[in-house]
Each structure stands twice: as structure tokens, then as C-alpha cells.
PDB file of C-alpha atoms and ligand atoms in Angstrom:
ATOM      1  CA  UNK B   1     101.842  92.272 109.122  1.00  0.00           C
ATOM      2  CA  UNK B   2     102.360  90.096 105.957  1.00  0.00           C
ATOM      3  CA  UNK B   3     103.184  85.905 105.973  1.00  0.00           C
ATOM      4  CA  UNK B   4     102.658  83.826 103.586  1.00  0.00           C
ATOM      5  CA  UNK B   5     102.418  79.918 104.448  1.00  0.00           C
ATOM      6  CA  UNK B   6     102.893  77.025 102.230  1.00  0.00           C
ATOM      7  CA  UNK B   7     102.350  78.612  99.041  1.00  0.00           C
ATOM      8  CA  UNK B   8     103.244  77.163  95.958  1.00  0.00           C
ATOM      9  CA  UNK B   9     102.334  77.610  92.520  1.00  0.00           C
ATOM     10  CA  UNK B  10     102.853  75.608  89.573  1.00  0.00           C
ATOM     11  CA  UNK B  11     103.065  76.179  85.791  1.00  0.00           C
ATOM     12  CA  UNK B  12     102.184  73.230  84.273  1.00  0.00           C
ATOM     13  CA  UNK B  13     103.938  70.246  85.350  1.00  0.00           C
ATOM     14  CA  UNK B  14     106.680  73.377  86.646  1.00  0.00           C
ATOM     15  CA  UNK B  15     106.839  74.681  90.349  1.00  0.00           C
ATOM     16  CA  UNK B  16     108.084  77.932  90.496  1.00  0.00           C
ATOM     17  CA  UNK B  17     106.981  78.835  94.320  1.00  0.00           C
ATOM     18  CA  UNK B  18     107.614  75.774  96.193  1.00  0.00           C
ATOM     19  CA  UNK B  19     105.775  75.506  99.819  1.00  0.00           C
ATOM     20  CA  UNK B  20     107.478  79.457 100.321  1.00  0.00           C
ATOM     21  CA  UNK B  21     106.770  80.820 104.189  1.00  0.00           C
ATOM     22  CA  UNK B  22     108.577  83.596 105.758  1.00  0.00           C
ATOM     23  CA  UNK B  23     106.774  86.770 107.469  1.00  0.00           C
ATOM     24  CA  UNK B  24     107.466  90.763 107.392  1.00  0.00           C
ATOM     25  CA  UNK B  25     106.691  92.548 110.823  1.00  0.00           C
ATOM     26  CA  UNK B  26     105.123  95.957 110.839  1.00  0.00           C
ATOM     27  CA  UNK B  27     107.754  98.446 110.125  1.00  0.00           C
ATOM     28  CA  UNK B  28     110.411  95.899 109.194  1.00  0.00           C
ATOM     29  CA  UNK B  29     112.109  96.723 105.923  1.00  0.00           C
ATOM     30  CA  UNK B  30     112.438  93.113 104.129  1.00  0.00           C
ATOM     31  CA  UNK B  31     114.043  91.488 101.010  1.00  0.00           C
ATOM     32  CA  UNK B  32     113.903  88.476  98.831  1.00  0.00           C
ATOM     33  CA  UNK B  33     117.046  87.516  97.086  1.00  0.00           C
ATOM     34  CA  UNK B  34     117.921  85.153  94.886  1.00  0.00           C
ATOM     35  CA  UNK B  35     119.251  84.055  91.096  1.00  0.00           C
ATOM     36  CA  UNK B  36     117.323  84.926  87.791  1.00  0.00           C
ATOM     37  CA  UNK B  37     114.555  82.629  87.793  1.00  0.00           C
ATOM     38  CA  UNK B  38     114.383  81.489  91.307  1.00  0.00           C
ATOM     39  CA  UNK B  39     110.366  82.508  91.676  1.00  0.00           C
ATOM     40  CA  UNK B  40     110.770  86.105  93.493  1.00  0.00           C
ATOM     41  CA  UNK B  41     108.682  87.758  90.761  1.00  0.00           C
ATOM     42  CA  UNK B  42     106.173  85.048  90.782  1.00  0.00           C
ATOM     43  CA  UNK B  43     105.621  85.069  94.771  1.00  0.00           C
ATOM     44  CA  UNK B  44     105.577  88.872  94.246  1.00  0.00           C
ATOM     45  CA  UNK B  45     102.991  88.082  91.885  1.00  0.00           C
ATOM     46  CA  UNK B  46     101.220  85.363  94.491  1.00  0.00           C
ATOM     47  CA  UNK B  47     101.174  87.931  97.247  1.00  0.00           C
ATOM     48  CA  UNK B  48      99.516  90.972  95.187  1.00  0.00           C
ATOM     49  CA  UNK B  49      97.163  88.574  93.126  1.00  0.00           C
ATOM     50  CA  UNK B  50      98.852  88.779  89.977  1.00  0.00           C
ATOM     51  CA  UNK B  51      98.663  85.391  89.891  1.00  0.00           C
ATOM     52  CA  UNK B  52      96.933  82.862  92.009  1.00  0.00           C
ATOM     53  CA  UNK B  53      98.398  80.313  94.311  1.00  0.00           C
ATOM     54  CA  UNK B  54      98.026  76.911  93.493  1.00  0.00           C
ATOM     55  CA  UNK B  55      98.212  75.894  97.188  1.00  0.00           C
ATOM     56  CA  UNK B  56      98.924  77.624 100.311  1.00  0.00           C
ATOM     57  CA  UNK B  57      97.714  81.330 102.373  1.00  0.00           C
ATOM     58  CA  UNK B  58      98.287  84.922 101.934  1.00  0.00           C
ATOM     59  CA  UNK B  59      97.833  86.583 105.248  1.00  0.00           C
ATOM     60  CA  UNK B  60      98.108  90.216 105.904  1.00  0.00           C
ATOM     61  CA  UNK B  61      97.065  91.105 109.160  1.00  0.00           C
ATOM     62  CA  UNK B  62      96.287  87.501 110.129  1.00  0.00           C
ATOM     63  CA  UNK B  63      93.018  87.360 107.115  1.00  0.00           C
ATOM     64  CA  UNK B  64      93.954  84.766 104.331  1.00  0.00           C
ATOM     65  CA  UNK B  65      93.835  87.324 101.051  1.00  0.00           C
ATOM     66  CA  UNK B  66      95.283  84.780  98.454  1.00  0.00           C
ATOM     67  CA  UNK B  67      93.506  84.745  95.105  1.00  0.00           C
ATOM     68  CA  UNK B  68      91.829  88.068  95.835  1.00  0.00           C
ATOM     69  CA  UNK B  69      92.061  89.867  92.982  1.00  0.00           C
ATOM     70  CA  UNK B  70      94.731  93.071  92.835  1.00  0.00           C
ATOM     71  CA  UNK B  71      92.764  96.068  92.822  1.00  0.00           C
ATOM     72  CA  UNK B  72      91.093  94.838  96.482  1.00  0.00           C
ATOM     73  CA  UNK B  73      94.850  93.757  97.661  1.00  0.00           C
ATOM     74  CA  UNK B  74      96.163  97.479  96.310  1.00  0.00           C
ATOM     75  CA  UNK B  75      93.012  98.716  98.545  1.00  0.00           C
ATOM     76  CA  UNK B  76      93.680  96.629 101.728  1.00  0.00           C
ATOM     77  CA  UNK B  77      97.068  98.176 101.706  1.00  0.00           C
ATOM     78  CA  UNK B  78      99.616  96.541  99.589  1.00  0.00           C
ATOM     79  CA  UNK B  79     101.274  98.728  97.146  1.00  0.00           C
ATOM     80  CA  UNK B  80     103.823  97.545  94.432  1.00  0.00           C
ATOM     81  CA  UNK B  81     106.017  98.260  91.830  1.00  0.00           C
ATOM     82  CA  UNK B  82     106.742  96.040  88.382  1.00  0.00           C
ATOM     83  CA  UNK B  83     110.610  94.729  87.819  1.00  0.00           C
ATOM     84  CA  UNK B  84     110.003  97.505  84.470  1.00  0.00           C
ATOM     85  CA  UNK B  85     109.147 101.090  84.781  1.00  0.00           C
ATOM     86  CA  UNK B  86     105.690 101.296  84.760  1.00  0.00           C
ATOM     87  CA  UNK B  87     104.696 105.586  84.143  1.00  0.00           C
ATOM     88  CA  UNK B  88     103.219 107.173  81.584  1.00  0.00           C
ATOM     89  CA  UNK B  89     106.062 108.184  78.966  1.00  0.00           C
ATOM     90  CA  UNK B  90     104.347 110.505  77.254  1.00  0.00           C
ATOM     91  CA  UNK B  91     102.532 112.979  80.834  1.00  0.00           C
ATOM     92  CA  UNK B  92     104.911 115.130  82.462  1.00  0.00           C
ATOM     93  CA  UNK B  93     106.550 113.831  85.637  1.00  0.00           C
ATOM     94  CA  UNK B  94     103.798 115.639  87.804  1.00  0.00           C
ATOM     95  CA  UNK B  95     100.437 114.688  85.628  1.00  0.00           C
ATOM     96  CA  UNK B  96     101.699 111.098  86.243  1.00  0.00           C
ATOM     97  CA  UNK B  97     101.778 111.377  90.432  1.00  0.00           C
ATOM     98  CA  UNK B  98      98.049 113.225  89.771  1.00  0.00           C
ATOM     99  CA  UNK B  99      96.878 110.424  87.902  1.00  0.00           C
ATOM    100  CA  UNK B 100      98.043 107.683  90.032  1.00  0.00           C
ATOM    101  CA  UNK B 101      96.562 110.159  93.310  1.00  0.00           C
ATOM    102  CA  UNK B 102      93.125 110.465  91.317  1.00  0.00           C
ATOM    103  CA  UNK B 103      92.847 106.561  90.390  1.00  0.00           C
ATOM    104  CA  UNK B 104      93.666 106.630  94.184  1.00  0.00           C
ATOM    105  CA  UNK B 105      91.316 108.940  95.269  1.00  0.00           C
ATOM    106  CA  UNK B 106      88.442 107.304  93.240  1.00  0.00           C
ATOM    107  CA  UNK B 107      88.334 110.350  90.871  1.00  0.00           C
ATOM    108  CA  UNK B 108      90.386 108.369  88.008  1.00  0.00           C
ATOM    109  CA  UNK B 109      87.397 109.129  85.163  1.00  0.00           C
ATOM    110  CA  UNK B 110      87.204 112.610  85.860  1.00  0.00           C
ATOM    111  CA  UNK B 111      91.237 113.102  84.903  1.00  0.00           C
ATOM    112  CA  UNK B 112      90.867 114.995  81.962  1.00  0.00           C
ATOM    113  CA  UNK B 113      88.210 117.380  82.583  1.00  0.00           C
ATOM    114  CA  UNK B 114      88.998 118.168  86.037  1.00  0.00           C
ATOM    115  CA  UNK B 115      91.154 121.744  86.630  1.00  0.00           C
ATOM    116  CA  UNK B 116      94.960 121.540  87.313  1.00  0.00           C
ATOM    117  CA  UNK B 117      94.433 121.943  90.673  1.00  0.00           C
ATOM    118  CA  UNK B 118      93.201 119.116  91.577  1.00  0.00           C
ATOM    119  CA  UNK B 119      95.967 116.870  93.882  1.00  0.00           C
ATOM    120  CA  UNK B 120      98.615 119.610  92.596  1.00  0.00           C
ATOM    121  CA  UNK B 121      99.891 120.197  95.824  1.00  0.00           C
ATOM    122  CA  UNK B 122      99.758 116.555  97.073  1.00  0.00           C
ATOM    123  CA  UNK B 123     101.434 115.493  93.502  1.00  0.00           C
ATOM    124  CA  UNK B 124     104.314 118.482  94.312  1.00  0.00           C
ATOM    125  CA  UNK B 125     104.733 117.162  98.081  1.00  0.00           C
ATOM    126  CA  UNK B 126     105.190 113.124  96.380  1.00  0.00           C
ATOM    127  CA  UNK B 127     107.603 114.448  93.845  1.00  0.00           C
ATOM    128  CA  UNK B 128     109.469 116.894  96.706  1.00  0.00           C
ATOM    129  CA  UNK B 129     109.758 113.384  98.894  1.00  0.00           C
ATOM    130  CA  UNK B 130     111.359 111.008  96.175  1.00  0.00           C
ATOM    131  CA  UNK B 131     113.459 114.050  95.084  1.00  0.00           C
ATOM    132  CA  UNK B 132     112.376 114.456  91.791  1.00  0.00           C
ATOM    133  CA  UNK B 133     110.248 117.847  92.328  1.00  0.00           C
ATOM    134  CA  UNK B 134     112.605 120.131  90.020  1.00  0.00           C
ATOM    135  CA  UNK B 135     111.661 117.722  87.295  1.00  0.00           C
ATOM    136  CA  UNK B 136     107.922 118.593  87.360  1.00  0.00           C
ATOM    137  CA  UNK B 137     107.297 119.522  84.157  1.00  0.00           C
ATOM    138  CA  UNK B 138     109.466 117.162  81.961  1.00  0.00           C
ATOM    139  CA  UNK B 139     107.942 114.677  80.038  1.00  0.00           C
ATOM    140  CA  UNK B 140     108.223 111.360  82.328  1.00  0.00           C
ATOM    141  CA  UNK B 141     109.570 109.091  79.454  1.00  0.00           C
ATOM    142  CA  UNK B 142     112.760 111.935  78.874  1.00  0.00           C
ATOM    143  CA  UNK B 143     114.046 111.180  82.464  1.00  0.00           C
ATOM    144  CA  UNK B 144     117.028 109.244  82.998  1.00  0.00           C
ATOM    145  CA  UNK B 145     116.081 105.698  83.940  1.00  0.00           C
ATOM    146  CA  UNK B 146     117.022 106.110  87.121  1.00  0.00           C
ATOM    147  CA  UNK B 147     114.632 108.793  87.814  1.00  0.00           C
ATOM    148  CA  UNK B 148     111.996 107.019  85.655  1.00  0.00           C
ATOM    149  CA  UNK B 149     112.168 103.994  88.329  1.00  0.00           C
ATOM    150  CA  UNK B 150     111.942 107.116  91.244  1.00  0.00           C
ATOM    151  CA  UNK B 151     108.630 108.227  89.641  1.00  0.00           C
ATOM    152  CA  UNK B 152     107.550 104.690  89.715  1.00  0.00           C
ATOM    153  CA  UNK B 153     108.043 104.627  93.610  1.00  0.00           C
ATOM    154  CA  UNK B 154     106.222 107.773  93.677  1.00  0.00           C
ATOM    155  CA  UNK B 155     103.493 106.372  91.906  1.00  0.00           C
ATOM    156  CA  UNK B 156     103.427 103.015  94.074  1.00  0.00           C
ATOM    157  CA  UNK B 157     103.439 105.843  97.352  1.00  0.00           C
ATOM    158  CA  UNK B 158     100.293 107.662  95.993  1.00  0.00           C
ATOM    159  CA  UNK B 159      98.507 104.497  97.348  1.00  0.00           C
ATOM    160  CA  UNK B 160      99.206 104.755 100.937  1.00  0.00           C
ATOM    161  CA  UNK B 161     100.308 101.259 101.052  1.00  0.00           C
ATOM    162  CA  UNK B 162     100.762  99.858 104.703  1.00  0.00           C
ATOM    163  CA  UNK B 163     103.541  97.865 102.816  1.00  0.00           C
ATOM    164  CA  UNK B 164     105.288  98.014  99.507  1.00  0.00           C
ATOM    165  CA  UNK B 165     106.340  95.341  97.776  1.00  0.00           C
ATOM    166  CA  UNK B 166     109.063  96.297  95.064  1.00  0.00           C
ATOM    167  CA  UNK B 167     110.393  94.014  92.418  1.00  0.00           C
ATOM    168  CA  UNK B 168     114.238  94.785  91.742  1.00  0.00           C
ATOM    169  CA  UNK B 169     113.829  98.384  92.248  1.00  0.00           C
ATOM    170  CA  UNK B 170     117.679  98.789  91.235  1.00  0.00           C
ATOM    171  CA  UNK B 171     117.028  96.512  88.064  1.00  0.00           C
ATOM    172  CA  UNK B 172     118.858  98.099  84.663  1.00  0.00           C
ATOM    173  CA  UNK B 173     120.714 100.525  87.141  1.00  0.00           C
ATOM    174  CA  UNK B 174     124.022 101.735  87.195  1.00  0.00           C
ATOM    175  CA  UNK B 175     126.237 101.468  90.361  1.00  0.00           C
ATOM    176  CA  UNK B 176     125.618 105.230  91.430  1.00  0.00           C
ATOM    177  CA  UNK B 177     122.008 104.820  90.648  1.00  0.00           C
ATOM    178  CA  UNK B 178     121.422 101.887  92.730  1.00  0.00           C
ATOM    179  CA  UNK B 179     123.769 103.554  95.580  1.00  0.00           C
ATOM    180  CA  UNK B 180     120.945 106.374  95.523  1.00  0.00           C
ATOM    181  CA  UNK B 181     118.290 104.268  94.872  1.00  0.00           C
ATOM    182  CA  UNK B 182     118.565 102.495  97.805  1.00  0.00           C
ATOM    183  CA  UNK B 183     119.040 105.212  99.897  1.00  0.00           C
ATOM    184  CA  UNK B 184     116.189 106.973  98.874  1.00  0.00           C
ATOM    185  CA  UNK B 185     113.955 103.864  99.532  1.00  0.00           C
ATOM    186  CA  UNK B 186     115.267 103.315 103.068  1.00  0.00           C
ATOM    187  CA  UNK B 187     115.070 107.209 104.289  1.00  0.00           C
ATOM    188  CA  UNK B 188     111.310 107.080 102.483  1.00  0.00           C
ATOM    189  CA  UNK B 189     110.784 103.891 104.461  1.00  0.00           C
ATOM    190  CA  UNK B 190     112.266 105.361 107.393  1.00  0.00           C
ATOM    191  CA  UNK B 191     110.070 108.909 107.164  1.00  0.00           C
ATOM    192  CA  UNK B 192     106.908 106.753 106.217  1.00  0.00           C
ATOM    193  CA  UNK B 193     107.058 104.087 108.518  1.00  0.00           C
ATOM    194  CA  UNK B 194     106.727 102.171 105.700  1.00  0.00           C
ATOM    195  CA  UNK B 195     107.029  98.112 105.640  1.00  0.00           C
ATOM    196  CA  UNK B 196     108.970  97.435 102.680  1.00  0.00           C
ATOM    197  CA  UNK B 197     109.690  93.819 101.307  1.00  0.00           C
ATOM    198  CA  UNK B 198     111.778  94.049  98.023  1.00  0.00           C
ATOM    199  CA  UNK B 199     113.645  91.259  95.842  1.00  0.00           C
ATOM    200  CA  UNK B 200     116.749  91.579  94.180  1.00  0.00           C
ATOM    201  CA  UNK B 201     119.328  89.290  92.301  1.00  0.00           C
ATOM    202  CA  UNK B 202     122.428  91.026  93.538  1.00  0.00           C
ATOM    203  CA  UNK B 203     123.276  89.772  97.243  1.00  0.00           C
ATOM    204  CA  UNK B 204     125.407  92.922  98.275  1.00  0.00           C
ATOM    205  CA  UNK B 205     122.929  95.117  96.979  1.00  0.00           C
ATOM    206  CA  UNK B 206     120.519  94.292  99.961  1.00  0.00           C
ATOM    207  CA  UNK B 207     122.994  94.384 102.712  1.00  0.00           C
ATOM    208  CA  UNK B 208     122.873  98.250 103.964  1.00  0.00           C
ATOM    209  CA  UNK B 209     119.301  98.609 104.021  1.00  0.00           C
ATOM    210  CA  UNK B 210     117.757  95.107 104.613  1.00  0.00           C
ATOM    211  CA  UNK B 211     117.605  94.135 108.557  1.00  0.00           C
ATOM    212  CA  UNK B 212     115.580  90.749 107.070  1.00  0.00           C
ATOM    213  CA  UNK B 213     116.586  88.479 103.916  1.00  0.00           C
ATOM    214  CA  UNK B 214     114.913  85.546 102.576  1.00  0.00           C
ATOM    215  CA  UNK B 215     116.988  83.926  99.835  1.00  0.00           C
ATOM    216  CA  UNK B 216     115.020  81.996  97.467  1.00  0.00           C
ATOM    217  CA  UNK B 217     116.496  78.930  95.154  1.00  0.00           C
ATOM    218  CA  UNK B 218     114.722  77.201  92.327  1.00  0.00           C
ATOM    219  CA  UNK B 219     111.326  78.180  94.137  1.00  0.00           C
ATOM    220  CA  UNK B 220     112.331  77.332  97.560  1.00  0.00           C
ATOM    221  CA  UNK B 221     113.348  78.836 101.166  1.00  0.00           C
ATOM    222  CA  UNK B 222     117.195  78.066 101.676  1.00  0.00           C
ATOM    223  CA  UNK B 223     117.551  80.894 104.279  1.00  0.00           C
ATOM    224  CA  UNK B 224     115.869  83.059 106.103  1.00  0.00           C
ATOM    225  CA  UNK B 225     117.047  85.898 109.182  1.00  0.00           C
ATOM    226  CA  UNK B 226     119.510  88.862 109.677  1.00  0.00           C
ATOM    227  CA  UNK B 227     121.576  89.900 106.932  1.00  0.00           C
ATOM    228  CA  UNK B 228     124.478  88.638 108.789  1.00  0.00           C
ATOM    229  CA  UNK B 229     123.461  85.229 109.262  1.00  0.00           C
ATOM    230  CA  UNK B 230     122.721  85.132 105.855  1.00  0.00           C
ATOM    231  CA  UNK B 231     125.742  86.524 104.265  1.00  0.00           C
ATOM    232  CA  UNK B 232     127.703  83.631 106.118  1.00  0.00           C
ATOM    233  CA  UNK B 233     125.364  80.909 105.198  1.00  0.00           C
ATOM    234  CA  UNK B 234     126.809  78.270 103.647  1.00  0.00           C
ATOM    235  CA  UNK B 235     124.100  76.987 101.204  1.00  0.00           C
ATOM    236  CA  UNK B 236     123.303  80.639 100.530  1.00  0.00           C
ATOM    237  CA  UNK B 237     127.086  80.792  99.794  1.00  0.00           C
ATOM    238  CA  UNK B 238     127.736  77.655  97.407  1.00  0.00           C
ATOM    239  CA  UNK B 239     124.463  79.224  95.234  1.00  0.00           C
ATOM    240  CA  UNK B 240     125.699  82.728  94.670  1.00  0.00           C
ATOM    241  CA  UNK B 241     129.165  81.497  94.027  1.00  0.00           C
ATOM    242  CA  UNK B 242     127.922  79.191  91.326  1.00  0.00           C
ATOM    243  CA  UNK B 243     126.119  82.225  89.777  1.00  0.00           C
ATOM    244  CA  UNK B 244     129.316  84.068  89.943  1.00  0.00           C
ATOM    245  CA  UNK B 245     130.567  83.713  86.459  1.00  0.00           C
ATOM    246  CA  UNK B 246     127.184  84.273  84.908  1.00  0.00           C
ATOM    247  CA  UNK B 247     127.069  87.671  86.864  1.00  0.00           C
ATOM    248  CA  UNK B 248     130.673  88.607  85.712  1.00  0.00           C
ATOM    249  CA  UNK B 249     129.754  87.916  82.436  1.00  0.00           C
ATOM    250  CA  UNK B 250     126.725  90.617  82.574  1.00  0.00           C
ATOM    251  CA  UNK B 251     128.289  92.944  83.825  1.00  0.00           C
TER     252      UNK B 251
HETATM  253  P1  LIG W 301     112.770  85.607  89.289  1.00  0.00           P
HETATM  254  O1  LIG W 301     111.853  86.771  89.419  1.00  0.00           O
HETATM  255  O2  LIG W 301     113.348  85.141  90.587  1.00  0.00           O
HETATM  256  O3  LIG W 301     113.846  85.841  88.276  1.00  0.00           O
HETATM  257  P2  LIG W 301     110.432  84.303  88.185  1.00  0.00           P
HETATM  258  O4  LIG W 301     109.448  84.272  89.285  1.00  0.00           O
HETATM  259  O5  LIG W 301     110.238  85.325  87.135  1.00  0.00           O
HETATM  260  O6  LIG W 301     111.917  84.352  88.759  1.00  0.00           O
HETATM  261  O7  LIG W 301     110.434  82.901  87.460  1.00  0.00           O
HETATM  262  C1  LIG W 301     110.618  81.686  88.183  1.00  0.00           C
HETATM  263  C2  LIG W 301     110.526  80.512  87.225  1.00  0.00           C
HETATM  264  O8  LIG W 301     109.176  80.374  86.784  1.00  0.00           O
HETATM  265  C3  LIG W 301     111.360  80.692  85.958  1.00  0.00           C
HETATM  266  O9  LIG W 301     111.901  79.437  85.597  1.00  0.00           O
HETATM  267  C4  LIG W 301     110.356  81.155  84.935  1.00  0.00           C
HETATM  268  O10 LIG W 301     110.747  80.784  83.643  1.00  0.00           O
HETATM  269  C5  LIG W 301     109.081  80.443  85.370  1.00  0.00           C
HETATM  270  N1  LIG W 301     107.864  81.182  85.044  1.00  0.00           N
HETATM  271  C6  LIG W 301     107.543  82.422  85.479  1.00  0.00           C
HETATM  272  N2  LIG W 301     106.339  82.806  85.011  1.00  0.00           N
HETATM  273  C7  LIG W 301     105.897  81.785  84.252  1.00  0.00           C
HETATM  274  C8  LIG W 301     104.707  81.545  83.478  1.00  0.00           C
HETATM  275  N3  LIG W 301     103.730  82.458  83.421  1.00  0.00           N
HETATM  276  N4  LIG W 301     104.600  80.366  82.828  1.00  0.00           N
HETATM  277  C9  LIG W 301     105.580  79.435  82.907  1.00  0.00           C
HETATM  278  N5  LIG W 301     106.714  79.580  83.594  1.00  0.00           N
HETATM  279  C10 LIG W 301     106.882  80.735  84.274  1.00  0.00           C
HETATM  280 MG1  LIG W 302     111.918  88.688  88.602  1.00  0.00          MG
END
């Protein structure tokens, strides 16, 4: 469904993507890992046209959509979510999943004059299917930040993205909210028949929902297959032990 080929992209004399291919099959639920800084949010950023590639192809669905701009990528199907919740702070939890159905639904100017009705029951059905329904009526930016960065999947699912492309969905998140977290994203994969490709910094993190990992390394491919073969890699091994300390340390 999604490869990407040979892309790269520099900043200045700097190459943060470096000549990056790997490929996520329809239904496959996919993840990027590597350290701080190794380039995962910039090829996120490559792949939804945040940013433009400096060299190499964006295919989804075998058509070459690099450098399209991200409103068309959103509309050919590829949803995302930011490394920082991205909501509304000051809507309740169900006027945000309205607004992000009505940008959706091509109805985005008529928001405030439009009757409460309007994508109530679709909003209530989202909210019921990332579990945070009985929150409703709080006001989004009161939520725990755990359930701020559920409401952001919500929002990224009012899209009806073929595939979803999440940046550190678990970021800032305590060990029993990235335990949920990461259930809730594989049963909502699971229900949707969703593709997902997701990155994340913390190796063991990945391991109970990925069935694909591509481990990126100062911009660059070191690995790339089943979890398995990954966790036992050796390259993939001497990298995350030398980040070791400086995880420790964080946490
Ligand atoms: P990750 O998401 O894996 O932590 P990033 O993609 O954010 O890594 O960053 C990869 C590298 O590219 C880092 O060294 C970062 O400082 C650099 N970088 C990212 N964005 C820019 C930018 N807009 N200008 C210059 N350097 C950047
Ligand atoms: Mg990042």
C-alpha cells in the first residue's frame, strides 16, 4: 500500500533521511524505531508532505505522491497524528471529533452556525471506539494526557485514512498509559482494518503490537523485518545499547 524508495532529504549541508526504502502492506500494522534524532519525524514528515523530499518517491498504491502537498495526501488516504497533542484545549472532547468530522466532511466553515446535531452521533460512535465517550462533555485540554493523545487518534480516525501514520503515539506517557495506549491502537487497527505505520524511540515498546519494524540510525535503514529478527540484530543491538545510559538517565 505505502513504499517509499530512495528518499532522502537534506537540511543544509545535513541529511536527515538518507536513501530510506522499506514498504507497509495493506492491513499490516508497521513501526519505525529508532534514537532521538535519527530522522523518523522527518520521513513522517516526507511521506505526508510536511516537508518535501530532496530526492527519492512516495508511492501509495504504486502513484509517486512525494511533494504533494498535505491536505491532497490527508484526502488520498493518509491520516496522521503530530509527536504533540494536537486538539483543541479549550472545545469539549466531543465538539473537537465534530470539528475534525466537518473539516472532513467539507462542511468545516459552516461549524459555528450549524445545529448540534450535526455529526453528533458519528462524533459519539468515534469517542465510544477510542473509549473516551463518558468524557463527552469535558473540556479537551482538562483530560489527562493520556486521554488528550486518545482524542488525537480520534481526530486522525475522523479522516477515514486507508493508513495512519502516528508519530510516538506513547510520547510523554507513563508506563500504564502506554500499556493502554497501545492496546487501544492495535484492537482499533484490528476492528478498522486499519494499516498503521508508527515510530517510536523505545524498542520494547513496539514489540506486542508491531508484526513489521524498520529501525532507523542517523537517517538510515540498519534493519528491516519481523520483530524477532530485529530484536536479535546485532547492529540494531550495539545502537540501542549505546543509547542505554541516555535512556536511564530520562527516565
Ligand atoms: P527523530 O524524530 O527520529 O527524533 P527528527 O526527524 O526529528 O528525528 O530529526 C532528525 C535530525 O534532523 C535531527 O538531527 C534534527 O536535529 C534534524 N532536523 C530535523 N528537522 C530539521 C530542520 N527543519 N532543520 C534542520 N535540521 C532538522
Ligand atoms: Mg520525532
Amino acid at each position: 500500500m505505502l513504499e517509499v524508495r530512495g528518499l532522502s532529504k537534506s537540511f543544509g549541508g545535513f541529511r536527515a533521511v538518507s536513501e530510506v526504502s522499506f514498504a507497509v502492506a495493506e492491513g499490516q500494522i508497521a513501526a519505525v524505531i529508532g534514537p532521538n534524532g535519527a530522522g523518523k519525524s522527518t520521513l513522517f514528515n516526507l511521506i505526508t508532505g510536511h516537508l518535501a523530499p530532496t530526492s527519492g518517491q512516495v508511492l501509495l498504491d504504486g502513484r509517486d505522491i512525494a511533494g504533494f502537498p498535505p491536505h491532497r495526501i490527508c484526502g488520498m488516504g493518509i491520516g496522521r497524528s503530530f509527536q504533540h497533542a494536537n486538539i483543541f484545549p479549550k472545545l469539549t472532547v466531543i465538539e473537537n471529533m465534530r470539528a475534525a468530522l466537518l473539516v472532513h466532511g467539507g462542511q468545516g466553515r459552516n461549524f459555528w452556525s450549524r445545529s448540534d446535531a450535526l455529526y453528533r452521533e458519528e462524533s459519539l460512535a468515534l469517542l465510544r471506539s477510542i473509549g473516551l465517550a463518558e468524557q463527552a462533555k469535558a473540556i479537551a485540554g482538562t483530560l489527562s494526557y493520556g486521554n488528550q493523545k486518545q482524542l488525537e487518534l480520534g481526530i486522525a480516525l475522523a479522516s477515514d485514512p486507508k493508513i495512519l501514520l502516528l508519530d510516538e503515539p506513547t510520547a510523554g506517557m507513563s508506563a500504564s498509559e502506554t500499556h493502554e495506549a497501545i492496546a487501544l491502537l492495535g484492537r482499533i487497527a484490528h476492528e478498522r482494518g486499519l494499516t498503521l505505520l508508527f515510530t517510536e524511540h523505545d524498542m520494547e515498546v513496539v514489540f506486542s503490537i508491531a508484526q513489521k519494524i524498520a529501525v532507523l540510525h542517523q537517517g538510515r535503514i540498519i534493519a528491516d523485518g519481523a520483530p524477532e529478527a530485529v530484536r536479535t540484530d546485532a547492529e540494531v543491538r550495539r545502537v540501542y545499547l549505546g543509547e542505554g545510559h541516555r535512556h536511564a538517565a530520562r527516565a
